[in-house]
mmCIF file of C-alpha atoms in Angstrom:
data_model
loop_
_atom_site.group_PDB
_atom_site.id
_atom_site.type_symbol
_atom_site.label_atom_id
_atom_site.label_comp_id
_atom_site.label_asym_id
_atom_site.label_seq_id
_atom_site.Cartn_x
_atom_site.Cartn_y
_atom_site.Cartn_z
ATOM 1 C CA MET N 910 0.090 -0.004 0.030
ATOM 2 C CA ALA N 911 1.645 3.283 -1.086
ATOM 3 C CA LEU N 912 1.371 6.196 1.346
ATOM 4 C CA LEU N 913 1.379 9.655 -0.081
ATOM 5 C CA ALA N 914 1.541 13.070 1.540
ATOM 6 C CA PRO N 915 2.270 16.636 0.068
ATOM 7 C CA SER N 916 5.379 16.869 2.003
ATOM 8 C CA PRO N 917 7.763 14.357 3.657
ATOM 9 C CA ARG N 918 6.821 12.845 7.023
ATOM 10 C CA VAL N 919 7.986 9.964 9.391
ATOM 11 C CA LEU N 920 5.429 7.851 10.592
ATOM 12 C CA ARG N 921 6.260 4.308 12.062
ATOM 13 C CA VAL N 922 4.051 1.951 13.732
ATOM 14 C CA ARG N 923 5.263 -0.477 16.487
ATOM 15 C CA GLU N 924 3.390 -3.124 18.581
ATOM 16 C CA ALA N 925 2.275 -1.912 22.076
ATOM 17 C CA PRO N 926 4.072 -3.937 24.864
ATOM 18 C CA ALA N 927 2.095 -7.218 25.746
ATOM 19 C CA ALA N 928 -0.585 -6.782 28.170
ATOM 20 C CA ALA N 929 -0.337 -8.389 31.523
ATOM 21 C CA THR N 930 -3.216 -10.581 30.997
ATOM 22 C CA ALA N 931 -2.772 -13.803 29.030
ATOM 23 C CA GLY N 932 -6.002 -13.176 26.941
ATOM 24 C CA ALA N 933 -4.663 -9.777 25.606
ATOM 25 C CA LEU N 934 -4.848 -9.188 21.856
ATOM 26 C CA GLN N 935 -1.729 -8.354 19.812
ATOM 27 C CA ALA N 936 -1.792 -5.479 17.571
ATOM 28 C CA PRO N 937 -1.832 -6.550 13.745
ATOM 29 C CA ALA N 938 1.135 -5.614 11.926
ATOM 30 C CA ALA N 939 0.308 -2.372 10.031
ATOM 31 C CA ALA N 940 0.771 -1.897 6.372
ATOM 32 C CA CYS N 941 3.095 1.304 6.907
ATOM 33 C CA SER N 942 5.331 -0.672 9.262
ATOM 34 C CA THR N 943 6.558 -2.715 6.075
ATOM 35 C CA VAL N 944 7.004 0.485 3.928
ATOM 36 C CA ALA N 945 9.539 2.026 6.394
ATOM 37 C CA GLY N 946 10.950 -1.477 7.203
ATOM 38 C CA GLY N 947 11.086 -0.149 10.898
ATOM 39 C CA GLY N 948 11.100 -3.064 13.264
ATOM 40 C CA GLY N 949 12.027 -2.453 16.763
ATOM 41 C CA ALA N 950 12.408 -4.676 20.036
ATOM 42 C CA ALA N 951 9.317 -6.128 21.466
ATOM 43 C CA GLY N 952 7.969 -4.198 24.287
ATOM 44 C CA SER N 953 9.452 -0.751 23.024
ATOM 45 C CA GLY N 954 6.027 0.575 21.736
ATOM 46 C CA ARG N 955 4.743 3.857 22.852
ATOM 47 C CA PRO N 956 1.653 5.937 22.204
ATOM 48 C CA LEU N 957 1.006 7.003 18.596
ATOM 49 C CA GLY N 958 3.193 9.783 17.790
ATOM 50 C CA LEU N 959 4.080 11.841 14.572
ATOM 51 C CA TRP N 960 7.492 12.892 14.367
ATOM 52 C CA ARG N 961 8.355 15.898 12.318
ATOM 53 C CA ASP N 962 11.756 17.477 11.638
ATOM 54 C CA GLY N 963 11.789 20.654 13.555
ATOM 55 C CA GLY N 964 14.034 22.482 11.292
ATOM 56 C CA GLY N 965 17.296 22.586 13.376
ATOM 57 C CA LYS N 966 20.000 20.037 14.053
ATOM 58 C CA GLY N 967 18.498 16.994 16.241
ATOM 59 C CA ARG N 968 15.422 19.029 17.069
ATOM 60 C CA ARG N 969 12.010 17.003 16.571
ATOM 61 C CA ARG N 970 8.745 17.622 17.755
ATOM 62 C CA ARG N 971 6.278 14.706 18.850
ATOM 63 C CA ARG N 972 2.578 14.905 19.116
ATOM 64 C CA GLU N 973 1.078 12.158 21.174
ATOM 65 C CA ARG N 974 -2.149 10.265 20.425
ATOM 66 C CA GLY N 975 -3.995 7.228 21.633
ATOM 67 C CA ASP N 976 -2.259 4.272 23.331
ATOM 68 C CA GLY N 977 0.223 1.559 22.239
ATOM 69 C CA MET N 978 1.530 2.650 18.991
ATOM 70 C CA LYS N 979 4.426 4.665 17.642
ATOM 71 C CA ALA N 980 4.498 6.031 14.201
ATOM 72 C CA GLU N 981 7.423 4.950 11.993
ATOM 73 C CA ALA N 982 6.929 5.001 8.111
ATOM 74 C CA TYR N 983 7.611 7.503 5.431
ATOM 75 C CA PHE N 984 5.294 9.430 3.466
ATOM 76 C CA TRP N 985 6.675 11.091 0.080
ATOM 77 C CA ASP N 986 5.489 12.863 -3.051
ATOM 78 C CA VAL N 987 5.904 10.425 -6.025
ATOM 79 C CA SER N 988 6.912 13.086 -8.474
ATOM 80 C CA ARG N 989 10.472 13.494 -9.102
ATOM 81 C CA PRO N 990 11.638 17.154 -9.755
ATOM 82 C CA VAL N 991 13.110 17.812 -13.277
ATOM 83 C CA GLU N 992 15.446 20.703 -13.594
ATOM 84 C CA MET N 993 14.232 23.270 -15.682
ATOM 85 C CA GLU N 994 16.180 24.632 -18.812
ATOM 86 C CA GLU N 995 17.292 28.351 -18.845
ATOM 87 C CA ILE N 996 16.462 30.497 -21.714
ATOM 88 C CA ASP N 997 18.992 33.230 -21.821
ATOM 89 C CA SER N 998 18.661 34.370 -25.570
ATOM 90 C CA MET N 999 16.238 34.954 -28.260
ATOM 91 C CA ASP N 1000 17.733 31.883 -30.186
ATOM 92 C CA LYS N 1001 16.960 29.592 -27.084
ATOM 93 C CA LEU N 1002 13.310 30.905 -26.877
ATOM 94 C CA ASP N 1003 13.027 30.145 -30.566
ATOM 95 C CA ASP N 1004 14.399 26.690 -30.193
ATOM 96 C CA ALA N 1005 11.986 26.010 -27.319
ATOM 97 C CA LEU N 1006 8.997 27.313 -29.520
ATOM 98 C CA ARG N 1007 10.226 25.377 -32.529
ATOM 99 C CA TRP N 1008 10.311 22.104 -30.241
ATOM 100 C CA SER N 1009 6.766 22.783 -29.342
ATOM 101 C CA VAL N 1010 5.626 23.119 -32.831
ATOM 102 C CA GLU N 1011 7.625 19.854 -34.042
ATOM 103 C CA ASN N 1012 6.278 17.563 -31.139
ATOM 104 C CA LYS N 1013 2.750 19.225 -30.703
ATOM 105 C CA GLN N 1014 3.222 19.588 -27.085
ATOM 106 C CA PRO N 1015 3.150 22.557 -24.759
ATOM 107 C CA ILE N 1016 5.866 24.244 -23.106
ATOM 108 C CA ILE N 1017 5.842 26.200 -19.780
ATOM 109 C CA ILE N 1018 7.900 29.235 -19.421
ATOM 110 C CA ASP N 1019 8.652 30.558 -15.865
ATOM 111 C CA TRP N 1020 9.596 34.264 -16.101
ATOM 112 C CA MET N 1021 11.292 35.275 -13.078
ATOM 113 C CA ALA N 1022 13.894 37.584 -11.534
ATOM 114 C CA SER N 1023 16.597 36.676 -9.132
ATOM 115 C CA TRP N 1024 15.586 39.580 -6.770
ATOM 116 C CA CYS N 1025 11.928 38.147 -6.534
ATOM 117 C CA ARG N 1026 11.446 36.054 -3.453
ATOM 118 C CA LYS N 1027 8.148 34.697 -4.923
ATOM 119 C CA CYS N 1028 9.784 33.548 -8.150
ATOM 120 C CA ILE N 1029 12.641 31.804 -6.070
ATOM 121 C CA TYR N 1030 10.170 30.031 -3.827
ATOM 122 C CA LEU N 1031 7.948 28.848 -6.927
ATOM 123 C CA LYS N 1032 10.914 27.573 -9.024
ATOM 124 C CA PRO N 1033 11.597 24.291 -7.169
ATOM 125 C CA ARG N 1034 7.550 23.665 -6.966
ATOM 126 C CA LEU N 1035 7.405 24.092 -10.717
ATOM 127 C CA GLU N 1036 10.225 21.584 -11.026
ATOM 128 C CA LYS N 1037 8.183 19.102 -9.198
ATOM 129 C CA ILE N 1038 5.203 19.721 -11.391
ATOM 130 C CA ALA N 1039 7.558 19.179 -14.306
ATOM 131 C CA GLY N 1040 7.980 15.604 -13.079
ATOM 132 C CA GLU N 1041 4.267 14.971 -13.095
ATOM 133 C CA TYR N 1042 4.226 15.947 -16.886
ATOM 134 C CA PRO N 1043 6.951 14.039 -18.664
ATOM 135 C CA GLY N 1044 5.852 15.130 -22.336
ATOM 136 C CA VAL N 1045 5.801 18.891 -21.483
ATOM 137 C CA ARG N 1046 9.045 20.914 -21.389
ATOM 138 C CA PHE N 1047 9.567 23.426 -18.584
ATOM 139 C CA TYR N 1048 11.864 26.524 -18.955
ATOM 140 C CA PHE N 1049 12.686 29.552 -16.985
ATOM 141 C CA VAL N 1050 13.910 32.999 -18.036
ATOM 142 C CA ASP N 1051 15.510 35.261 -15.594
ATOM 143 C CA VAL N 1052 14.388 38.806 -16.988
ATOM 144 C CA ASN N 1053 17.212 40.644 -15.504
ATOM 145 C CA LYS N 1054 19.872 38.394 -17.680
ATOM 146 C CA VAL N 1055 18.048 38.302 -21.039
ATOM 147 C CA PRO N 1056 17.910 41.167 -23.622
ATOM 148 C CA GLN N 1057 14.814 43.171 -23.435
ATOM 149 C CA ALA N 1058 13.450 41.981 -26.848
ATOM 150 C CA VAL N 1059 13.123 38.391 -25.316
ATOM 151 C CA VAL N 1060 10.958 39.956 -22.280
ATOM 152 C CA LYS N 1061 8.825 41.968 -24.772
ATOM 153 C CA ARG N 1062 8.316 38.924 -26.855
ATOM 154 C CA GLY N 1063 6.678 37.154 -23.676
ATOM 155 C CA ASN N 1064 4.807 40.459 -23.038
ATOM 156 C CA ILE N 1065 5.890 40.191 -19.508
ATOM 157 C CA THR N 1066 4.818 42.942 -16.773
ATOM 158 C CA LYS N 1067 4.585 41.217 -13.701
ATOM 159 C CA MET N 1068 6.555 38.444 -11.980
ATOM 160 C CA PRO N 1069 6.373 35.524 -11.514
ATOM 161 C CA THR N 1070 4.488 34.831 -14.659
ATOM 162 C CA ILE N 1071 4.101 31.204 -15.708
ATOM 163 C CA GLN N 1072 3.133 31.031 -19.308
ATOM 164 C CA LEU N 1073 1.916 27.996 -21.469
ATOM 165 C CA TRP N 1074 2.922 28.192 -25.014
ATOM 166 C CA LYS N 1075 1.652 25.531 -27.774
ATOM 167 C CA ASP N 1076 2.409 25.462 -31.470
ATOM 168 C CA GLY N 1077 4.710 28.429 -31.247
ATOM 169 C CA GLU N 1078 1.894 30.690 -29.722
ATOM 170 C CA TRP N 1079 1.154 31.923 -26.256
ATOM 171 C CA VAL N 1080 -1.971 30.187 -24.981
ATOM 172 C CA ALA N 1081 -2.497 31.054 -21.295
ATOM 173 C CA GLU N 1082 -0.487 32.367 -18.257
ATOM 174 C CA VAL N 1083 -0.834 32.423 -14.491
ATOM 175 C CA ILE N 1084 0.540 35.318 -12.516
ATOM 176 C CA GLY N 1085 2.023 33.919 -9.276
ATOM 177 C CA GLY N 1086 1.301 36.789 -6.955
ATOM 178 C CA HIS N 1087 -0.810 34.812 -4.359
ATOM 179 C CA LYS N 1088 -0.341 31.652 -2.270
ATOM 180 C CA ALA N 1089 2.030 29.160 -4.051
ATOM 181 C CA TRP N 1090 -0.226 26.157 -3.493
ATOM 182 C CA LEU N 1091 -2.937 28.030 -5.409
ATOM 183 C CA VAL N 1092 -0.525 28.900 -8.176
ATOM 184 C CA MET N 1093 0.530 25.416 -8.507
ATOM 185 C CA ASP N 1094 -3.040 24.247 -8.797
ATOM 186 C CA GLU N 1095 -3.581 26.943 -11.479
ATOM 187 C CA VAL N 1096 -0.424 25.631 -13.258
ATOM 188 C CA ARG N 1097 -1.615 22.103 -13.301
ATOM 189 C CA GLU N 1098 -5.294 23.167 -14.544
ATOM 190 C CA MET N 1099 -3.686 25.039 -17.156
ATOM 191 C CA ILE N 1100 -1.542 22.071 -18.391
ATOM 192 C CA GLN N 1101 -4.578 19.817 -18.256
ATOM 193 C CA LYS N 1102 -6.620 22.126 -20.365
ATOM 194 C CA HIS N 1103 -4.202 22.661 -23.016
ATOM 195 C CA LYS N 1104 -2.349 19.354 -23.218
#
């Protein structure tokens, strides 16, 4: 059984310590205990808890719930990030658009700037989405590093702007000024609609 979550979490399940009475029921092996491969010594069970990385070295937080189990399996996102290619000249933009025409596939262009925090924050999330759509190519353009003609060709006024181009033509765009998860949902919808 695959376990999925939007972000990595650690969750392990161990049996509760044997009860004092002879007729006590043992907890069945949980599916997630086989995912993590986390065993453990008998009698080492604790109340159900969810361990999360606290951000610092060796710091972890734990929430306790229930009795008799400790969480120990891994949840992960199944998509593998794909590094986006950089467009840094008009020739590279033309090559990307030509590829779109020849393969009848859309391309996504992330127009960003190195000084834009939101742009930097969205880029790895777009690379994750790129892993979900293997037929679609993802590119990024740093507007401060390209000639102004490239920026004008994209008709860019705000950043970050994520555009979908198909058959060499601009089709749709998402301007990423709001929450990242909403922007990513809009990008997915845009790709599904025009794929």
